[in-house]
Coordinates of C-alpha atoms and ligand atoms in Angstrom, one line a residue:
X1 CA 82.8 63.7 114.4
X2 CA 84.1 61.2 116.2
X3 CA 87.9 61.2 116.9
X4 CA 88.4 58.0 116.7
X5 CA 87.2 57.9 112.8
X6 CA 88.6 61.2 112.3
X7 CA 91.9 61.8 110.6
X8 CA 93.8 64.3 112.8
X9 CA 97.8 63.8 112.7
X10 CA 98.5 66.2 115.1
X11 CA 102.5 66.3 116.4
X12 CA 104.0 67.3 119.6
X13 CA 107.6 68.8 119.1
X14 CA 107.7 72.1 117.4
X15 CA 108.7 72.1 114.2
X16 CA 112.1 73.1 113.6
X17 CA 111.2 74.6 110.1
X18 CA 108.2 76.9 111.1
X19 CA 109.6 80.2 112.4
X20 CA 106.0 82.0 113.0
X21 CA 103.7 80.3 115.9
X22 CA 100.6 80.1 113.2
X23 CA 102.7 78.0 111.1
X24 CA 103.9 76.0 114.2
X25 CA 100.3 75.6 115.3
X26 CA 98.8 74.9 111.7
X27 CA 101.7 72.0 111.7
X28 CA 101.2 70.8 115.2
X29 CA 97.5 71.1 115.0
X30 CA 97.4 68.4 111.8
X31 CA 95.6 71.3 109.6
X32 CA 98.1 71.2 106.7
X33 CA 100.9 69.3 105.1
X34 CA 103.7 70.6 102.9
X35 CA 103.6 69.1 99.6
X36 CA 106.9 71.3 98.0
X37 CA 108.2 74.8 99.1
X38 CA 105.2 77.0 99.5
X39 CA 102.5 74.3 97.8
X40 CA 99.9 72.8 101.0
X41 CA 97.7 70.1 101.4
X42 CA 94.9 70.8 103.5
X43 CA 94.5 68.3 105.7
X44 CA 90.7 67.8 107.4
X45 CA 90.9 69.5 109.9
X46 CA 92.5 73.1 108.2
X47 CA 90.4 72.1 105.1
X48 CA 87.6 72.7 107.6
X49 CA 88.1 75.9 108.7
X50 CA 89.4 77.0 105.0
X51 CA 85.5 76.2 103.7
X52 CA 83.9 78.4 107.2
X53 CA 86.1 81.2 106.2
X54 CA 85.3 81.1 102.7
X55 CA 81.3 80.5 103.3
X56 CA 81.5 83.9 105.6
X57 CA 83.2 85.7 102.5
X58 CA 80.7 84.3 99.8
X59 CA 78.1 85.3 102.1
X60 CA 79.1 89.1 102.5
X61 CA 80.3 89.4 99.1
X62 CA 76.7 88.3 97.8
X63 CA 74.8 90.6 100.7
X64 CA 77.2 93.5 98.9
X65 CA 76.1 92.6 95.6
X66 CA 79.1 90.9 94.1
X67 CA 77.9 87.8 92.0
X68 CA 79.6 84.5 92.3
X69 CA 81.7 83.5 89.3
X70 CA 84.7 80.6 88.6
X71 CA 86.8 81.3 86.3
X72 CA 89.5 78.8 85.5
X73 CA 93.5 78.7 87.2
X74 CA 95.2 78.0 83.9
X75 CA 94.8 81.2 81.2
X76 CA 96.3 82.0 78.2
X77 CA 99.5 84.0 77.6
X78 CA 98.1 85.6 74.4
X79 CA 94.9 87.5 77.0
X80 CA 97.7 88.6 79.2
X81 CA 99.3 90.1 75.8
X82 CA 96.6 92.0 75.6
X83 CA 97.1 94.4 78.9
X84 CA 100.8 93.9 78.4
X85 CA 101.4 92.8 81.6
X86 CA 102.3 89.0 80.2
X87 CA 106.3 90.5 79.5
X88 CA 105.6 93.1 82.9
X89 CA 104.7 90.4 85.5
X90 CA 108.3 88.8 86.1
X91 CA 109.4 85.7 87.3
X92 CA 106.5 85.5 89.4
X93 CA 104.3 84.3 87.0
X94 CA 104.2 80.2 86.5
X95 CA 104.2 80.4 83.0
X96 CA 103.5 77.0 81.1
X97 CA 103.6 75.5 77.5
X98 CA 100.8 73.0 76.5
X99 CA 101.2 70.4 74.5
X100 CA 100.5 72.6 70.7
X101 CA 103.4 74.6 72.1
X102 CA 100.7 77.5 73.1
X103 CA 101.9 79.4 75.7
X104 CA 99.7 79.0 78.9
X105 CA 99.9 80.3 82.6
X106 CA 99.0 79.4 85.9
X107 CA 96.3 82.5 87.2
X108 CA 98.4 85.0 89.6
X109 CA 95.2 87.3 89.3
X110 CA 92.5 88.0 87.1
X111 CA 91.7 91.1 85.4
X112 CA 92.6 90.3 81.9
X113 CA 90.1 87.1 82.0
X114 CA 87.1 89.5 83.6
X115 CA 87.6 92.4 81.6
X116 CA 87.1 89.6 78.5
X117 CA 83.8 88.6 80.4
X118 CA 82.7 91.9 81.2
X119 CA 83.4 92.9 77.2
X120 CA 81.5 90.3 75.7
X121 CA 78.6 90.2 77.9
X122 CA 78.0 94.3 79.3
X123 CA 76.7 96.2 76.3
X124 CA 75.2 99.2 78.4
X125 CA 74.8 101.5 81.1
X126 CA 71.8 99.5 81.9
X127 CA 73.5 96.7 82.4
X128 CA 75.1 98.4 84.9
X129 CA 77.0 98.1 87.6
X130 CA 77.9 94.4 87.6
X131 CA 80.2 93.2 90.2
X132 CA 81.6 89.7 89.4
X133 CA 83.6 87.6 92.0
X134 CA 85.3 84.0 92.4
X135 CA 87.2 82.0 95.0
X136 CA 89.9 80.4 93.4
X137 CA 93.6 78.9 93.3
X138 CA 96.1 81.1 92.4
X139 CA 99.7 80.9 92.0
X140 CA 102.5 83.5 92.7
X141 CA 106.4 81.8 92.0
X142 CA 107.0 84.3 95.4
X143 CA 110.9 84.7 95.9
X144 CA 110.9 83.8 99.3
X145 CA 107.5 81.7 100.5
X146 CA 107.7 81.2 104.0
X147 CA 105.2 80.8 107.3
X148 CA 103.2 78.3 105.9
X149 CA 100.1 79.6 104.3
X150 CA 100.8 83.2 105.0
X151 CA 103.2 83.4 102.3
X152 CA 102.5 80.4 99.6
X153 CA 103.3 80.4 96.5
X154 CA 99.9 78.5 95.9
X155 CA 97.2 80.5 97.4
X156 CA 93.3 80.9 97.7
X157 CA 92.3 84.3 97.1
X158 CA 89.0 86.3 96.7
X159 CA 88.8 88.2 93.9
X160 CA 85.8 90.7 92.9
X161 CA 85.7 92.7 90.1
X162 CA 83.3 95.8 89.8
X163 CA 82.0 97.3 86.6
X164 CA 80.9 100.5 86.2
X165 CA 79.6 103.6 83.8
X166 CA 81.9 105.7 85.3
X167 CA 84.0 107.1 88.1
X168 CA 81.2 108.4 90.3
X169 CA 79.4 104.9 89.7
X170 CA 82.8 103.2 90.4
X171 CA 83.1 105.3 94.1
X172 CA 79.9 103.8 94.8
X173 CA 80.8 100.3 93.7
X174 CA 84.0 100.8 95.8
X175 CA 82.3 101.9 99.1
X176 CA 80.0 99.0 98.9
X177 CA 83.1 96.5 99.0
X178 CA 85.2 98.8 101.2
X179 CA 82.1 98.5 103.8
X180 CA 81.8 94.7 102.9
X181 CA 85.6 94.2 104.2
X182 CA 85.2 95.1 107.3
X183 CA 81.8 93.2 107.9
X184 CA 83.5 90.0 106.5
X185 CA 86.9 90.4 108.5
X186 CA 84.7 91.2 111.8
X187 CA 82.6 88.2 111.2
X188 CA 85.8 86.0 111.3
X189 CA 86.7 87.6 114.7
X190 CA 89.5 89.9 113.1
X191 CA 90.3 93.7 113.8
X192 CA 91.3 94.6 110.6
X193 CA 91.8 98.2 109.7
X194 CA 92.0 100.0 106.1
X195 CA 95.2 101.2 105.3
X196 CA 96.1 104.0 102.6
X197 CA 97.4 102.0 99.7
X198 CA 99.7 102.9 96.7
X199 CA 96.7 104.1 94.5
X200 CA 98.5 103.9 91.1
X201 CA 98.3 105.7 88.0
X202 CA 94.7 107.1 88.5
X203 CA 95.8 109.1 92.0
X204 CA 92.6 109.5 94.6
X205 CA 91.8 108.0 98.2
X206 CA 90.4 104.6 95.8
X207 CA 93.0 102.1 97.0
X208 CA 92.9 101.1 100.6
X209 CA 94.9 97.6 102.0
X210 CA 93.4 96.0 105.0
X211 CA 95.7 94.8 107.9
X212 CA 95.6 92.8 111.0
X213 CA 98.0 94.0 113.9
X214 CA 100.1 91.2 114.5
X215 CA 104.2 91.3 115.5
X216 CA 105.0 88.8 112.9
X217 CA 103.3 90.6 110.0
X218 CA 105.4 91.3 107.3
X219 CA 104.5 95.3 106.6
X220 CA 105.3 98.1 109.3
X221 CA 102.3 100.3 110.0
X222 CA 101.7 103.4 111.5
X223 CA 98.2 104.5 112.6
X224 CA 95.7 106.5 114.7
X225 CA 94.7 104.4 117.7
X226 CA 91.1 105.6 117.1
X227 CA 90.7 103.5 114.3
X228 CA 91.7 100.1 116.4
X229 CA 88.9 101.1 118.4
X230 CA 86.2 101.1 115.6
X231 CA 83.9 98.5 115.1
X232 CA 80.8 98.6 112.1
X233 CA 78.5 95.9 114.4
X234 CA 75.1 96.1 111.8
X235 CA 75.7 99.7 110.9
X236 CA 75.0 100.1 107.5
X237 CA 73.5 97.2 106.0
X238 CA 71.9 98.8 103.4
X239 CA 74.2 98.4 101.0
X240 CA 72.7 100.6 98.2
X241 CA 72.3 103.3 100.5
X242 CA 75.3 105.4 98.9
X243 CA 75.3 108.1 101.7
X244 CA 75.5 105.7 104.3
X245 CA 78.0 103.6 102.7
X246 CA 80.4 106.9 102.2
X247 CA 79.8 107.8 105.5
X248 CA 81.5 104.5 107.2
X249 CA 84.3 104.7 104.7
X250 CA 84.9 108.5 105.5
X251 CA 84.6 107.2 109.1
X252 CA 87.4 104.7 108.9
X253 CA 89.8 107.0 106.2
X254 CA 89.6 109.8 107.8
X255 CA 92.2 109.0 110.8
X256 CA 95.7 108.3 109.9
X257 CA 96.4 104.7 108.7
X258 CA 99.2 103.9 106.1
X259 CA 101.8 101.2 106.0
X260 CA 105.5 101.9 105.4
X261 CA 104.9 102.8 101.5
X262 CA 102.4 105.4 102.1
X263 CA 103.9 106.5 105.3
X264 CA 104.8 110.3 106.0
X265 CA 106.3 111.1 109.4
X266 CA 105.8 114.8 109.7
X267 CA 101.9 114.0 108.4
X268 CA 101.8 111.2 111.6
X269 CA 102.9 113.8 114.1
X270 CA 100.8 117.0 112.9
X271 CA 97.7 114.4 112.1
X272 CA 97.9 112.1 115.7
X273 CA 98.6 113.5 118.8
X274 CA 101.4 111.3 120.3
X275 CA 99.1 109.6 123.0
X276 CA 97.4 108.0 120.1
X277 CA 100.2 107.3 117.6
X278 CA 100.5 103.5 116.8
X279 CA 103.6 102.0 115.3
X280 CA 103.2 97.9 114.9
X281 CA 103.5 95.7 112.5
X282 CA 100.4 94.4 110.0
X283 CA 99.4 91.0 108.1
X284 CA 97.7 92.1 105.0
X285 CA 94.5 90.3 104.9
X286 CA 92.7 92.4 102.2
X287 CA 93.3 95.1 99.5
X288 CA 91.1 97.2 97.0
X289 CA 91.6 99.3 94.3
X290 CA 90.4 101.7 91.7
X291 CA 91.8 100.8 88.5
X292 CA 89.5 103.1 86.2
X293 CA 90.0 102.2 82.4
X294 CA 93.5 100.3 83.2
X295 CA 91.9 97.4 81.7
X296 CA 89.1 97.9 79.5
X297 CA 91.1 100.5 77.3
X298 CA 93.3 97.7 76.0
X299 CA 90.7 95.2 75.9
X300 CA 88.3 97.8 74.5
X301 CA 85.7 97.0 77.2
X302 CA 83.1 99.6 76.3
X303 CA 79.3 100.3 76.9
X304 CA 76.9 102.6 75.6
X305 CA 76.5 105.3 77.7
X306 CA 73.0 107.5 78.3
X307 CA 73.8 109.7 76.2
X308 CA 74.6 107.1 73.8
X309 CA 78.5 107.5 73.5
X310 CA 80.6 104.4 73.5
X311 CA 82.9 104.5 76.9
X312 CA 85.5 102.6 78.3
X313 CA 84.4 100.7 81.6
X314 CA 85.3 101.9 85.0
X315 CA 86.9 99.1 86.7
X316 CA 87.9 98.2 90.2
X317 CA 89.4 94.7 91.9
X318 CA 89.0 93.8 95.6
X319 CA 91.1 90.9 97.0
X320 CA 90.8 88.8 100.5
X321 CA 94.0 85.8 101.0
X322 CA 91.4 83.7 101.8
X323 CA 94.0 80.8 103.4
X324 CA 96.6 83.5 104.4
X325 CA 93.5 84.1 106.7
X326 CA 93.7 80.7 108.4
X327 CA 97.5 81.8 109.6
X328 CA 96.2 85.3 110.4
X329 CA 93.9 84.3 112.5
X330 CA 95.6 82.4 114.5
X331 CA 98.4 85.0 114.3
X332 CA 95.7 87.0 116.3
X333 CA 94.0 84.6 118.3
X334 CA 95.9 81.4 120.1
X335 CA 97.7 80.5 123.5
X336 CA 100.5 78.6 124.6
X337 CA 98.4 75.8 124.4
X338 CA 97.4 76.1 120.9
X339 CA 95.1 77.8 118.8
X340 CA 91.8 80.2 119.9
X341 CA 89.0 79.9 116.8
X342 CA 86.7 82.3 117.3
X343 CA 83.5 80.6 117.6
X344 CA 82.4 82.1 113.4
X345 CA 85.1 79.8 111.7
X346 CA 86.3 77.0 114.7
X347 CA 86.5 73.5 112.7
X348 CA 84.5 72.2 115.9
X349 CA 82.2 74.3 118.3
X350 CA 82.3 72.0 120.8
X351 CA 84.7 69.0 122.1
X352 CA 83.1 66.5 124.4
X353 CA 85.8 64.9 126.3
X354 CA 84.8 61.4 127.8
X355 CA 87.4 61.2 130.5
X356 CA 86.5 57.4 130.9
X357 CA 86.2 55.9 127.8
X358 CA 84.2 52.6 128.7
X359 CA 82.3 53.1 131.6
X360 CA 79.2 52.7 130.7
X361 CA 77.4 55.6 131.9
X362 CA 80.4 58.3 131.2
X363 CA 80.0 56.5 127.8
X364 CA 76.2 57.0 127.5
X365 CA 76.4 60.7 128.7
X366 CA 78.6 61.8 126.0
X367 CA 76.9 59.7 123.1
X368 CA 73.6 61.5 124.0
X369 CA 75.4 64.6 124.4
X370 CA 77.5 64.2 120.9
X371 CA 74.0 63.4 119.7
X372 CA 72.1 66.4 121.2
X373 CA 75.0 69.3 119.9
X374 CA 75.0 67.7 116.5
X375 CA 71.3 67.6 116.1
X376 CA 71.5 71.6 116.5
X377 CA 73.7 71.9 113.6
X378 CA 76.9 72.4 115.7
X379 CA 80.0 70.6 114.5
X380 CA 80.9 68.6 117.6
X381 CA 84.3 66.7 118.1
X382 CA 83.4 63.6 120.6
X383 CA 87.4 62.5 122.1
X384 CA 86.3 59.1 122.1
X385 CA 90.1 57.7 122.2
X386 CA 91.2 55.4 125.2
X387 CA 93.5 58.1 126.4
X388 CA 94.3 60.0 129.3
X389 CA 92.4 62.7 130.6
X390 CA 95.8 65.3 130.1
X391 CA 96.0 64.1 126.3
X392 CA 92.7 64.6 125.7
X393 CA 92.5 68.3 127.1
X394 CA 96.1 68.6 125.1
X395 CA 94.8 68.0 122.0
X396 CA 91.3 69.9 122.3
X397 CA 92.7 72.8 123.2
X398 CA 95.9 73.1 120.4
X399 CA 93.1 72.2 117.7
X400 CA 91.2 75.5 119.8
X401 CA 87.4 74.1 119.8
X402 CA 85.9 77.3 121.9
X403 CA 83.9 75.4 123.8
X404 CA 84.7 72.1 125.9
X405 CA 82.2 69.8 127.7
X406 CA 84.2 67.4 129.8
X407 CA 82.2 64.1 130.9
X408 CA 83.4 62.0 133.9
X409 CA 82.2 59.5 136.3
X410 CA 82.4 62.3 139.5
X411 CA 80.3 64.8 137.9
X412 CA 77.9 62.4 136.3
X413 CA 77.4 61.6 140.0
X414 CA 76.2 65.2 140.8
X415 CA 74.1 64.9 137.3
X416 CA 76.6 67.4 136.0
X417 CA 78.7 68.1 132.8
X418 CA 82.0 70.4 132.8
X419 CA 81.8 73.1 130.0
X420 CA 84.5 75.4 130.0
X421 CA 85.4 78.1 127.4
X422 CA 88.5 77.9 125.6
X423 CA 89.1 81.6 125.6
X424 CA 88.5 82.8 129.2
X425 CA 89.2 79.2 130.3
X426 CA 85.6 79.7 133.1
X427 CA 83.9 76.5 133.6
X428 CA 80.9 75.6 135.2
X429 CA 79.2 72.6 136.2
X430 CA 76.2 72.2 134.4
X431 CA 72.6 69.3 133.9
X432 CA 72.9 68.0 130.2
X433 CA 69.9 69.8 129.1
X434 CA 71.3 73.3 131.2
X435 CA 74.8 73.0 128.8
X436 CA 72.8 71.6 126.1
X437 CA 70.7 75.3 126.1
X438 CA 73.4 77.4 127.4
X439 CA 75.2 76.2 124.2
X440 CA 71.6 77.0 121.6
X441 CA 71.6 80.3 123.2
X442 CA 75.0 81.1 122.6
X443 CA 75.2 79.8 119.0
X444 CA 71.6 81.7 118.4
X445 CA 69.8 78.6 117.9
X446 CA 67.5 78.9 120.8
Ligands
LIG1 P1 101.7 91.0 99.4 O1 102.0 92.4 99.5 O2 101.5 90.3 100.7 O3 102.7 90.2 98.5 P2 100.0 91.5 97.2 O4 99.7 92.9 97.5 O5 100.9 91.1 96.2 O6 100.4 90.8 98.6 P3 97.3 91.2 96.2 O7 97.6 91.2 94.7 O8 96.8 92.5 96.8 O9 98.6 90.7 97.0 O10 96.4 90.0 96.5 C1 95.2 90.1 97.3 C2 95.4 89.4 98.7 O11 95.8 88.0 98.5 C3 96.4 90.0 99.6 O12 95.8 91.1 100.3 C4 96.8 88.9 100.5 O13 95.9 88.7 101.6 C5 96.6 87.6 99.6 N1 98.0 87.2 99.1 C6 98.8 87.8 98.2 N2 99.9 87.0 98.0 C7 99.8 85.9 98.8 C8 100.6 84.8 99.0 N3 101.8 84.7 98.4 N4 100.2 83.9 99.9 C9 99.0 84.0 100.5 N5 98.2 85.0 100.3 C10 98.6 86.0 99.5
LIG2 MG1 98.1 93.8 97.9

C-alpha cells in the first residue's frame, strides 16, 4: 500500500478522552473512530489487523475441530424465553420491537440459538461430538463502556459451542479448546494464562478464564509465576490425542491461577512459596466453560444414546473478545513511540521509508523494493508522502510496522538499504536482494 492512496488519519495530541495508552494509540494511530459511546468504526488500518487476528482464531479453532458457523446478531425474545434467561439478562440486553410488534434482541451471546441448531440437526451419539463456532457482532448495553474497544458495548466475539454424549465426552471436547487457547493467544504474540473461573451450577475444574498481565486490566489476579513462564510451542498438536490434550491442561491448572472471584489467600500462601507469588492485574482475553445440560434440558436437546436411551446434550461454550484483542495487544506490546505488532497480526510487515521522495534513484529503489516485499505476500506500507524524514519515522513507528527499510540517497551510494526492527530498534545496512532474503527468511518464505 502506498501511503499516499491510503486512508490513515492518524492525530498527534493525545486524546483527552482516552484514559488507557491502547485506546490513546488505537485513536492516535487512525485504527478506529467512535461512532456513539462504546459503538467503533474500524477504520483501515485497525480493520486490518481486526481480520489477521480473526484469520489466526478461525485457523486454530478449525485445526481443533470446531466448524465455522454464522448465525445472525438480531434473535428473537420468544428463543431466549425458552432458557429463561430473556427476564434474567437485565438491562444489558438491547432488546428491540420489530415492526409486527414481535419482540426481538440484539445477540449478547448465543446459546439459546445453538442449542436450537444442535436440537434439530444432532439426532445421535454418532453424530457426535459436533463443535460449532462463529465470529460475530455482539452487543452488551455495558453500564460503563470505556477504553475504547476493550470495553464496547458493540463487540466481536468468538463463540464455540461443543456438543457432546456426555460428561466424559464433554472433558474431552473442553481440553481440545482449552489447548486451542493457548495456541491461538501465542500465535498473536500474547502470554495469556488460564485462570480458575466461577464454574457455575455444575461445580468441577470445567471453567477456566484466560488473561493477559497488563496494569490497566480490569480484574486483579493472583498466580504462580511458573505458569508465566510456560509456553505450548508445537506440543500437542494432535488434537484428538485425549491423553496428550489432558496432560497440557493439567500442566497449566495445576499451579495456582485465579482472579479476585476465585481467589483464596490462605490457598495462595500454602500453594506458592512467596518467591513465586504474583499479584497483578489481568485483561480477560478468553473464557470457557462447562455448562452440561444448562441448555439442552429446556430446549429438550436430546440424542439417542448407545444404549439407545434419549439424553440431554452435554454442552460447553468457549469465547475469545476478538476486538478487545486489538487493545490487549497493544496493552502488552507498544512504546512511547506507539504501538509494537508482533509480526503474526501487524497491519503492515514492513514500511519502506523513501527519505527523498523525488530523487530519482531513492525513488526507483523503493518502487523495486515495495515491489519485491509485496510480490512475497508481505503487506508492505511504501511512505511515499513528500514529508520529512522525522514524520515519516513518527508515523511508521506509532502505526508499529516491525520491520522498517529506510531508503536514502547516502546509502543508495554504498548500494545499501536501512532495515531496522521496530522492537529491538537494531539496524543494519543491507544490498536490496540481502534485506529482501533476510526479510523471506524471517517471514518463512525462503
Ligand atoms: P467481562 O468480565 O470482561 O465483562 P464477560 O465475562 O462478561 O466479560 P464473556 O461472556 O465471557 O464476557 O465473553 C467472552 C469474551 O468476550 C470475554 O472473555 C471478553 O474477552 C470478551 N468481551 C466480553 N465483554 C466485552 C465487551 N464489553 N467488550 C469487548 N469484549 C468483551
Ligand atoms: Mg467471561
Amino acid at each position: 500500500m502506498r501511503l499516499t492512496r491510503y486512508f490513515l488519519p492518524t492525530i498527534k495530541e493525545t486524546p483527552s478522552e482516552a484514559q488507557i495508552v491502547s485506546h490513546r494509540l488505537m485513536l492516535r494511530a487512525g485504527m478506529i473512530r467512535q461512532a456513539s459511546a462504546g459503538i467503533y468504526s474500524w477504520l483501515p488500518l485497525g480493520y486490518n489487523v481486526l481480520r489477521k487476528i480473526e484469520a489466526i482464531v478461525h485457523e486454530e479453532q478449525q485445526r481443533a475441530g470446531a466448524i465455522p458457523v454464522l448465525m445472525p446478531t438480531i434473535q428473537s425474545a420468544d428463543l431466549w424465553r425458552q432458557s429463561g434467561r430473556y427476564d434474567a439478562y437485565g438491562p444489558e440486553m438491547l432488546r428491540i420491537e420489530d415492526r409486527g410488534g414481535r419482540e426481538m434482541l440484539y445477540g449478547p451471546t448465543n446459546e439459546e440459538q445453538i442449542t436450537e441448531i444442535a436440537k434439530a440437526g444432532i439426532k445421535s451419539y454418532r453424530d457426535l461430538p459436533v463443535n460449532l463456532y462463529h465470529i460475530q457482532w455482539k452487543f452488551r448495553d455495558e453500564v460503563r463502556p470505556r477504553f475504547g474497544v476493550m470495553r464496547g458495548r458493540e463487540f466481536l466475539m468468538k463463540d464455540a459451542y461443543s456438543f457432546d454424549i456426555d460428561k466424559e465426552a464433554a472433558q474431552a471436547s473442553y481440553n481440545r479448546m482449552f489447548v486451542s487457547y493457548l495456541r491461538t493467544f501465542e500465535r498473536l504474540g500474547l502470554k495469556a494464562i488460564p485462570m480458575r473461573a466461577e464454574s457455575g451450577p455444575i461445580g468441577g475444574d470445567m471453567a477456566h478464564e484466560f488473561l493477559i498481565l497488563a496494569d490497566t486490566g480490569e480484574s486483579e489476579v493472583f498466580l504462580d509465576r511458573s505458569l508465566a513462564e510456560l509456553t505450548l510451542g508445537d506440543r500437542g498438536s494432535d488434537y484428538w490425542d485425549a491423553a496428550t490434550m489432558q496432560g497440557i491442561k493439567d500442566e497449566w491448572t495445576s499451579s495456582y491461577a485465579r482472579t479476585e472471584d476465585e481467589h483464596d489467600q490462605a490457598v495462595f500462601e500454602a500453594e506458592v512459596p512467596a518467591d513465586r507469588r504474583i499479584t497483578a492485574r489481568g485483561i480477560e482475553v478468553g473464557h470457557i466453560f462447562y455448562f452440561g445440560t444448562k441448555y439442552s434440558e429446556p430446549f429438550g436437546a436430546k440424542v439417542v444414546n448407545a444404549e439407545g436411551q434419549s439424553v440431554p446434550l452435554e454442552g460447553g461454550s468457549y469465547g475469545i473478545g476478538v476486538s478487545r484483542l486489538v487493545g490487549g495487544i497493544i496493552e502488552a506490546s507498544h512504546d512511547d513511540k506507539g504501538i509494537i505488532w508482533p509480526e503474526s497480526v501487524a497491519p503492515f510487515e514492513v514500511a519502506v521509508v523513501n527519505l527523498k521522495q523525488g530523487d530519482a534513484e531513492t525513488d526507483a529503489a523503493c518502487e523495486s523494493l515495495y515491489e519485491r516485499l509485496g510480490a512475497m505476500g508481505l503487506d508492505v506500507l511504501y511512505d511515499d508522502r513528500n514529508e520529512r524524514a522525522g514524520g515519516k519515522f513518527a508515523t511508521v513507528d506509532l502505526i508499529g510496522c516491525p520491520w522498517k527499510a529506510v531508503v536514502g540517497p547516502r546509502g543508495l551510494k554504498e548500494g545499501t538499504i536501512e532495515l531496522a526492527n521496530r522492537r529491538t530498534g537494531e539496524a543494519e545496512n543491507l544490498t536490496p536482494d540481502a534485506l529482501v532474503n533476510r526479510l523471506a527468511e524471517q517471514f518463512g518464505h525462503a
